Amino acid sequence: MTKPLLPTLKHKKTSRDEVLAGEYLPFNLFLAEEWASFRADTALTLTFDEVKRLRSMGDPIDLEEVQRIYLSLSRLLSSHVESSQKLFQQRHRFLQMKATVKTPFIIGIAGSVAVGKSTTARILQELLKRWPSSPKVDLVTTDGFLYPNTVLCTQNLMERKGFPESYDMRLLLRFLSDIKTGLSSVRAPFYSHLAYDVLKDRYITVDRPDILIIEGLNVLQIHNLPRDGRTVPFVSDFFDFSIYIDAEILNIRKWYMRRFIQLWKTAFQNPQSFFHRYADMKLEKACSIAEGVWTNINLRNLEENILPTRPRADLILHKGADHMVEKVALRKL
């Protein structure tokens, strides 16, 4: 089980600062109610129906949660984007450079399977798009940068799909480099969750957005550095701000199984679904298979690769058992 965001206190009165320090030493920690106050006069621009459309299966996020957590986060990100733009202008004046294409502000969102990354990404995209300046905000998931199933099968990696080695990192890094260079019409591969595969000759085109959100399991992942000091780029090197969605492992497992059952009743019934073979199984047998996938693939990936990247994020949203954010950790400047 993951360590709790805040330490358990027994038989000792501890100052608020000591409690908030917890395990995240370089972070300021806030309970959700305190974090909600930072929204100030930020207007709620989403409706109930829009939130319902944006949330992923099994994620109960509602308008109240958007008000409590995501309006404050939107306001924070707005200040970061504004500061980044000012720094861009100041640096060009300092270097006496001619006007050049402004590069997008890139936000990375990481976390486990079933923890709510996709919902967070879509909610933030909609909120950021509705700022008074009406910025162009694009969203790309790293699923498209997985190797195709044919490649994974050839390399015996289907059972490690989602692990760092299952991604075409060269392609992902080239994509991010092109985005940061300010190139137009940069293409990202398209991933179909129905087919459970990257679709050949289908792409998502990203054309110089003001903000780009990159969502994926391992976007904060690092690897061993060479001893000779050669340049080794990481995906997170291209991020201007990063978010980690956190929760206790027992809760994530519960959400994963709940989502699997919902998919078994719905999407798996589609003959075109990669998982259609589960549709005719009894629920008990299908759940047994899902438990194996969770234990042998998703849990291992979480413990070995995803969770260790949590302290590298700029902001951590820690969810409780009800899937709602309980605590927010913001990295100190």
CSV table of C-alpha atoms in Angstrom, one decimal:
chain,number,residue,atom,x,y,z
A,1,MET,CA,0.0,0.0,0.0
A,2,THR,CA,1.2,3.5,-0.7
A,3,LYS,CA,2.3,5.6,2.2
A,4,PRO,CA,-0.4,8.1,3.4
A,5,LEU,CA,-0.1,11.7,2.2
A,6,LEU,CA,-0.3,12.9,5.7
A,7,PRO,CA,1.4,11.1,8.6
A,8,THR,CA,-0.7,9.3,11.3
A,9,LEU,CA,-0.5,11.3,14.5
A,10,LYS,CA,-0.8,9.5,17.9
A,11,HIS,CA,-0.7,10.9,21.4
A,12,LYS,CA,1.2,14.0,20.3
A,13,LYS,CA,0.2,17.5,19.5
A,14,THR,CA,2.0,18.6,16.4
A,15,SER,CA,2.1,22.0,14.8
A,16,ARG,CA,0.2,22.5,11.5
A,17,ASP,CA,3.4,23.0,9.6
A,18,GLU,CA,4.8,19.7,10.8
A,19,VAL,CA,1.6,17.9,9.8
A,20,LEU,CA,1.5,19.5,6.4
A,21,ALA,CA,5.2,18.6,5.8
A,22,GLY,CA,4.3,14.9,5.9
A,23,GLU,CA,6.3,12.8,3.5
A,24,TYR,CA,6.5,15.4,0.7
A,25,LEU,CA,9.2,17.6,2.1
A,26,PRO,CA,9.6,20.0,-0.9
A,27,PHE,CA,5.8,20.5,-1.0
A,28,ASN,CA,3.2,22.7,0.6
A,29,LEU,CA,0.2,20.6,1.5
A,30,PHE,CA,-3.4,21.7,1.7
A,31,LEU,CA,-6.6,19.9,2.6
A,32,ALA,CA,-9.2,20.2,-0.2
A,33,GLU,CA,-11.3,22.7,1.6
A,34,GLU,CA,-8.3,25.0,2.0
A,35,TRP,CA,-7.3,24.6,-1.6
A,36,ALA,CA,-10.8,25.5,-2.7
A,37,SER,CA,-10.4,29.0,-1.3
A,38,PHE,CA,-7.6,29.7,-3.8
A,39,ARG,CA,-10.2,29.9,-6.6
A,40,ALA,CA,-10.9,33.5,-5.6
A,41,ASP,CA,-13.3,34.9,-8.2
A,42,THR,CA,-12.5,32.3,-10.9
A,43,ALA,CA,-15.8,31.7,-12.7
A,44,LEU,CA,-17.3,28.3,-13.1
A,45,THR,CA,-17.7,27.9,-16.9
A,46,LEU,CA,-18.7,24.2,-17.1
A,47,THR,CA,-22.2,22.9,-16.8
A,48,PHE,CA,-23.4,19.7,-15.2
A,49,ASP,CA,-23.9,18.0,-18.6
A,50,GLU,CA,-20.5,19.0,-19.8
A,51,VAL,CA,-18.8,17.5,-16.7
A,52,LYS,CA,-20.8,14.4,-17.2
A,53,ARG,CA,-19.6,14.2,-20.8
A,54,LEU,CA,-16.0,14.8,-19.9
A,55,ARG,CA,-15.6,12.3,-17.0
A,56,SER,CA,-14.3,8.8,-17.6
A,57,MET,CA,-16.3,5.7,-16.9
A,58,GLY,CA,-16.4,5.1,-13.1
A,59,ASP,CA,-15.2,8.6,-12.2
A,60,PRO,CA,-17.9,10.4,-10.1
A,61,ILE,CA,-16.5,13.9,-10.5
A,62,ASP,CA,-19.2,16.5,-10.4
A,63,LEU,CA,-19.6,20.3,-10.5
A,64,GLU,CA,-18.9,20.6,-6.8
A,65,GLU,CA,-15.5,18.8,-7.3
A,66,VAL,CA,-14.7,21.1,-10.2
A,67,GLN,CA,-15.4,24.1,-7.9
A,68,ARG,CA,-13.4,22.7,-5.0
A,69,ILE,CA,-10.3,21.5,-6.9
A,70,TYR,CA,-10.1,22.4,-10.5
A,71,LEU,CA,-11.0,26.1,-10.5
A,72,SER,CA,-8.1,26.8,-8.1
A,73,LEU,CA,-5.8,24.6,-10.3
A,74,SER,CA,-6.9,26.5,-13.4
A,75,ARG,CA,-6.1,29.8,-11.7
A,76,LEU,CA,-2.7,28.5,-10.7
A,77,LEU,CA,-1.9,27.3,-14.2
A,78,SER,CA,-3.0,30.6,-15.6
A,79,SER,CA,-0.4,32.4,-13.5
A,80,HIS,CA,2.3,29.9,-14.6
A,81,VAL,CA,1.4,30.4,-18.3
A,82,GLU,CA,1.4,34.2,-17.9
A,83,SER,CA,4.8,34.1,-16.1
A,84,SER,CA,6.2,31.8,-18.8
A,85,GLN,CA,5.1,34.2,-21.5
A,86,LYS,CA,6.7,37.1,-19.8
A,87,LEU,CA,9.9,35.2,-19.3
A,88,PHE,CA,9.9,34.3,-23.0
A,89,GLN,CA,9.6,38.0,-24.0
A,90,GLN,CA,12.2,39.1,-21.4
A,91,ARG,CA,14.8,36.5,-22.6
A,92,HIS,CA,14.4,37.5,-26.2
A,93,ARG,CA,14.9,41.2,-25.3
A,94,PHE,CA,17.9,40.2,-23.3
A,95,LEU,CA,19.4,38.2,-26.1
A,96,GLN,CA,18.4,40.9,-28.6
A,97,MET,CA,16.7,38.1,-30.7
A,98,LYS,CA,14.2,38.8,-33.5
A,99,ALA,CA,10.6,37.8,-32.9
A,100,THR,CA,10.1,34.1,-33.1
A,101,VAL,CA,7.3,31.6,-32.8
A,102,LYS,CA,6.2,31.3,-29.2
A,103,THR,CA,6.3,27.7,-28.0
A,104,PRO,CA,3.3,26.0,-26.3
A,105,PHE,CA,3.1,25.7,-22.5
A,106,ILE,CA,3.1,22.0,-21.9
A,107,ILE,CA,1.4,20.3,-18.9
A,108,GLY,CA,2.1,16.7,-18.1
A,109,ILE,CA,-0.4,14.5,-16.2
A,110,ALA,CA,0.8,11.2,-14.7
A,111,GLY,CA,-0.6,8.4,-12.5
A,112,SER,CA,-1.8,4.9,-12.4
A,113,VAL,CA,-4.4,3.1,-14.5
A,114,ALA,CA,-8.0,3.9,-13.3
A,115,VAL,CA,-6.9,6.8,-11.1
A,116,GLY,CA,-8.6,9.5,-13.2
A,117,LYS,CA,-5.9,11.0,-15.4
A,118,SER,CA,-8.1,11.2,-18.5
A,119,THR,CA,-10.9,13.0,-16.6
A,120,THR,CA,-8.5,15.5,-15.0
A,121,ALA,CA,-6.9,16.2,-18.4
A,122,ARG,CA,-10.2,16.8,-20.2
A,123,ILE,CA,-11.6,18.9,-17.4
A,124,LEU,CA,-8.5,21.1,-17.3
A,125,GLN,CA,-8.5,21.4,-21.1
A,126,GLU,CA,-12.1,22.7,-21.1
A,127,LEU,CA,-11.4,25.1,-18.2
A,128,LEU,CA,-8.2,26.5,-19.7
A,129,LYS,CA,-9.9,27.0,-23.1
A,130,ARG,CA,-12.5,29.2,-21.4
A,131,TRP,CA,-10.0,31.7,-20.0
A,132,PRO,CA,-10.8,35.3,-21.1
A,133,SER,CA,-7.9,35.2,-23.5
A,134,SER,CA,-9.5,32.1,-25.2
A,135,PRO,CA,-6.2,30.1,-25.6
A,136,LYS,CA,-6.0,27.2,-27.9
A,137,VAL,CA,-5.6,24.0,-25.7
A,138,ASP,CA,-4.8,20.6,-27.2
A,139,LEU,CA,-4.7,17.2,-25.4
A,140,VAL,CA,-2.6,14.2,-26.4
A,141,THR,CA,-2.3,10.9,-24.6
A,142,THR,CA,0.8,8.8,-24.7
A,143,ASP,CA,-1.2,5.7,-25.6
A,144,GLY,CA,-0.6,6.6,-29.2
A,145,PHE,CA,3.1,6.2,-28.7
A,146,LEU,CA,2.8,2.6,-27.6
A,147,TYR,CA,4.4,0.2,-30.1
A,148,PRO,CA,1.7,-1.5,-32.2
A,149,ASN,CA,0.5,-4.8,-30.9
A,150,THR,CA,2.3,-6.6,-33.8
A,151,VAL,CA,5.6,-5.2,-32.5
A,152,LEU,CA,4.8,-5.9,-28.9
A,153,CYS,CA,3.9,-9.5,-29.7
A,154,THR,CA,7.2,-9.9,-31.7
A,155,GLN,CA,9.2,-8.5,-28.8
A,156,ASN,CA,7.2,-10.5,-26.2
A,157,LEU,CA,6.0,-7.3,-24.6
A,158,MET,CA,2.2,-7.7,-24.7
A,159,GLU,CA,2.2,-8.6,-21.0
A,160,ARG,CA,4.2,-5.4,-20.3
A,161,LYS,CA,2.0,-3.0,-22.3
A,162,GLY,CA,2.1,0.3,-20.5
A,163,PHE,CA,5.6,-0.4,-19.0
A,164,PRO,CA,8.3,2.1,-20.2
A,165,GLU,CA,9.8,-0.3,-22.7
A,166,SER,CA,6.5,-0.7,-24.5
A,167,TYR,CA,6.6,2.9,-25.8
A,168,ASP,CA,8.3,4.2,-28.8
A,169,MET,CA,10.2,6.8,-26.8
A,170,ARG,CA,12.2,8.1,-29.8
A,171,LEU,CA,8.9,8.9,-31.5
A,172,LEU,CA,7.5,10.6,-28.4
A,173,LEU,CA,10.6,12.7,-27.8
A,174,ARG,CA,10.6,13.8,-31.4
A,175,PHE,CA,7.0,14.8,-31.2
A,176,LEU,CA,7.6,16.9,-28.1
A,177,SER,CA,10.8,18.4,-29.5
A,178,ASP,CA,8.8,19.5,-32.7
A,179,ILE,CA,6.1,21.0,-30.5
A,180,LYS,CA,8.6,22.9,-28.4
A,181,THR,CA,10.4,24.1,-31.5
A,182,GLY,CA,7.1,25.7,-32.6
A,183,LEU,CA,6.6,23.6,-35.7
A,184,SER,CA,3.1,23.6,-37.2
A,185,SER,CA,0.9,20.5,-37.9
A,186,VAL,CA,2.9,18.1,-35.7
A,187,ARG,CA,1.3,14.6,-35.9
A,188,ALA,CA,0.8,12.1,-33.0
A,189,PRO,CA,-0.3,8.5,-33.6
A,190,PHE,CA,-3.9,7.6,-32.8
A,191,TYR,CA,-4.7,4.9,-30.3
A,192,SER,CA,-8.1,3.1,-30.3
A,193,HIS,CA,-9.2,1.7,-26.9
A,194,LEU,CA,-11.8,-0.4,-28.7
A,195,ALA,CA,-9.1,-2.1,-30.9
A,196,TYR,CA,-6.6,-1.9,-28.0
A,197,ASP,CA,-4.0,-0.8,-30.6
A,198,VAL,CA,-2.4,2.0,-32.5
A,199,LEU,CA,-4.3,2.5,-35.7
A,200,LYS,CA,-2.2,2.6,-38.9
A,201,ASP,CA,-2.5,5.8,-40.9
A,202,ARG,CA,-4.6,7.7,-38.3
A,203,TYR,CA,-3.1,10.6,-36.5
A,204,ILE,CA,-3.9,13.5,-34.2
A,205,THR,CA,-2.6,16.8,-35.5
A,206,VAL,CA,-1.3,19.4,-33.1
A,207,ASP,CA,-1.0,22.9,-34.7
A,208,ARG,CA,0.8,25.4,-32.5
A,209,PRO,CA,-1.5,25.4,-29.5
A,210,ASP,CA,-1.0,27.9,-26.7
A,211,ILE,CA,-1.2,25.0,-24.2
A,212,LEU,CA,-0.7,21.3,-24.7
A,213,ILE,CA,-1.7,18.7,-22.1
A,214,ILE,CA,0.2,15.4,-22.3
A,215,GLU,CA,-1.4,12.6,-20.3
A,216,GLY,CA,0.1,9.2,-19.6
A,217,LEU,CA,1.2,6.6,-17.1
A,218,ASN,CA,4.9,7.1,-17.3
A,219,VAL,CA,5.4,10.7,-18.5
A,220,LEU,CA,7.5,11.6,-15.4
A,221,GLN,CA,9.7,8.5,-15.9
A,222,ILE,CA,13.5,8.8,-15.9
A,223,HIS,CA,16.1,6.2,-16.7
A,224,ASN,CA,19.8,5.6,-15.9
A,225,LEU,CA,22.1,8.5,-16.9
A,226,PRO,CA,25.2,7.9,-18.9
A,227,ARG,CA,28.5,8.4,-17.0
A,228,ASP,CA,30.1,10.5,-19.7
A,229,GLY,CA,27.6,13.3,-19.4
A,230,ARG,CA,25.9,12.9,-22.8
A,231,THR,CA,22.5,14.5,-23.3
A,232,VAL,CA,19.7,12.1,-22.5
A,233,PRO,CA,16.3,13.8,-22.8
A,234,PHE,CA,13.3,12.7,-20.7
A,235,VAL,CA,9.7,13.3,-21.6
A,236,SER,CA,9.4,15.6,-18.5
A,237,ASP,CA,12.2,17.8,-19.8
A,238,PHE,CA,9.6,19.3,-22.1
A,239,PHE,CA,7.0,20.0,-19.4
A,240,ASP,CA,6.4,23.5,-18.0
A,241,PHE,CA,4.2,22.0,-15.3
A,242,SER,CA,3.4,18.5,-14.1
A,243,ILE,CA,0.6,16.9,-12.2
A,244,TYR,CA,0.5,13.5,-10.5
A,245,ILE,CA,-2.9,11.9,-9.6
A,246,ASP,CA,-2.4,9.9,-6.4
A,247,ALA,CA,-4.4,7.5,-4.3
A,248,GLU,CA,-4.0,4.5,-2.1
A,249,ILE,CA,-3.3,1.3,-4.0
A,250,LEU,CA,-6.3,-0.5,-2.5
A,251,ASN,CA,-8.6,2.2,-3.8
A,252,ILE,CA,-7.1,2.2,-7.3
A,253,ARG,CA,-7.6,-1.6,-7.4
A,254,LYS,CA,-11.2,-1.1,-6.4
A,255,TRP,CA,-11.7,1.5,-9.1
A,256,TYR,CA,-10.0,-0.7,-11.7
A,257,MET,CA,-12.2,-3.7,-11.0
A,258,ARG,CA,-15.4,-1.5,-10.9
A,259,ARG,CA,-14.5,-0.1,-14.3
A,260,PHE,CA,-13.7,-3.5,-15.7
A,261,ILE,CA,-17.2,-4.7,-14.7
A,262,GLN,CA,-18.8,-1.7,-16.4
A,263,LEU,CA,-16.8,-2.4,-19.5
A,264,TRP,CA,-17.7,-6.1,-19.4
A,265,LYS,CA,-21.4,-5.0,-19.4
A,266,THR,CA,-20.9,-2.4,-22.2
A,267,ALA,CA,-17.9,-2.0,-24.5
A,268,PHE,CA,-16.8,-5.6,-24.3
A,269,GLN,CA,-20.1,-6.6,-25.9
A,270,ASN,CA,-19.1,-4.9,-29.1
A,271,PRO,CA,-17.8,-7.6,-31.5
A,272,GLN,CA,-15.0,-5.2,-32.7
A,273,SER,CA,-13.7,-4.8,-29.2
A,274,PHE,CA,-10.3,-6.4,-28.5
A,275,PHE,CA,-11.8,-7.7,-25.2
A,276,HIS,CA,-15.0,-9.1,-26.8
A,277,ARG,CA,-13.8,-12.6,-25.8
A,278,TYR,CA,-14.7,-11.7,-22.2
A,279,ALA,CA,-18.3,-10.9,-23.1
A,280,ASP,CA,-19.5,-14.5,-23.1
A,281,MET,CA,-17.7,-15.4,-19.9
A,282,LYS,CA,-19.5,-15.4,-16.6
A,283,LEU,CA,-18.7,-12.3,-14.6
A,284,GLU,CA,-16.9,-14.3,-11.9
A,285,LYS,CA,-14.4,-15.8,-14.4
A,286,ALA,CA,-14.0,-12.4,-16.2
A,287,CYS,CA,-13.2,-10.7,-12.8
A,288,SER,CA,-10.7,-13.4,-12.0
A,289,ILE,CA,-8.9,-12.6,-15.2
A,290,ALA,CA,-9.1,-8.9,-14.5
A,291,GLU,CA,-7.6,-9.5,-11.0
A,292,GLY,CA,-4.6,-11.3,-12.7
A,293,VAL,CA,-4.1,-8.4,-15.1
A,294,TRP,CA,-4.2,-6.0,-12.2
A,295,THR,CA,-1.7,-7.9,-10.1
A,296,ASN,CA,0.7,-9.0,-12.7
A,297,ILE,CA,0.7,-6.0,-15.0
A,298,ASN,CA,-0.9,-2.8,-13.6
A,299,LEU,CA,0.1,-3.1,-10.0
A,300,ARG,CA,3.7,-4.1,-10.9
A,301,ASN,CA,3.9,-1.1,-13.3
A,302,LEU,CA,2.5,1.2,-10.6
A,303,GLU,CA,5.0,0.1,-7.9
A,304,GLU,CA,8.0,-0.3,-10.2
A,305,ASN,CA,7.7,2.6,-12.6
A,306,ILE,CA,4.8,5.0,-11.9
A,307,LEU,CA,4.7,5.6,-8.1
A,308,PRO,CA,8.4,6.3,-7.8
A,309,THR,CA,7.9,9.4,-10.1
A,310,ARG,CA,5.3,11.0,-7.8
A,311,PRO,CA,7.8,13.2,-6.0
A,312,ARG,CA,9.0,14.7,-9.4
A,313,ALA,CA,5.6,16.3,-10.0
A,314,ASP,CA,5.0,20.0,-9.5
A,315,LEU,CA,1.5,19.2,-8.0
A,316,ILE,CA,0.0,16.1,-6.5
A,317,LEU,CA,-3.8,15.5,-6.3
A,318,HIS,CA,-4.4,12.8,-3.6
A,319,LYS,CA,-7.8,11.2,-3.9
A,320,GLY,CA,-9.8,9.4,-1.2
A,321,ALA,CA,-11.8,6.2,-1.4
A,322,ASP,CA,-14.7,8.1,-3.0
A,323,HIS,CA,-12.5,9.2,-5.9
A,324,MET,CA,-12.6,12.8,-4.8
A,325,VAL,CA,-9.5,14.8,-4.1
A,326,GLU,CA,-8.8,15.1,-0.4
A,327,LYS,CA,-5.4,16.8,-0.3
A,328,VAL,CA,-3.2,18.8,-2.7
A,329,ALA,CA,0.6,19.0,-2.6
A,330,LEU,CA,2.2,21.9,-4.4
A,331,ARG,CA,6.0,22.0,-4.9
A,332,LYS,CA,7.7,24.9,-3.2
A,333,LEU,CA,9.4,27.4,-5.4
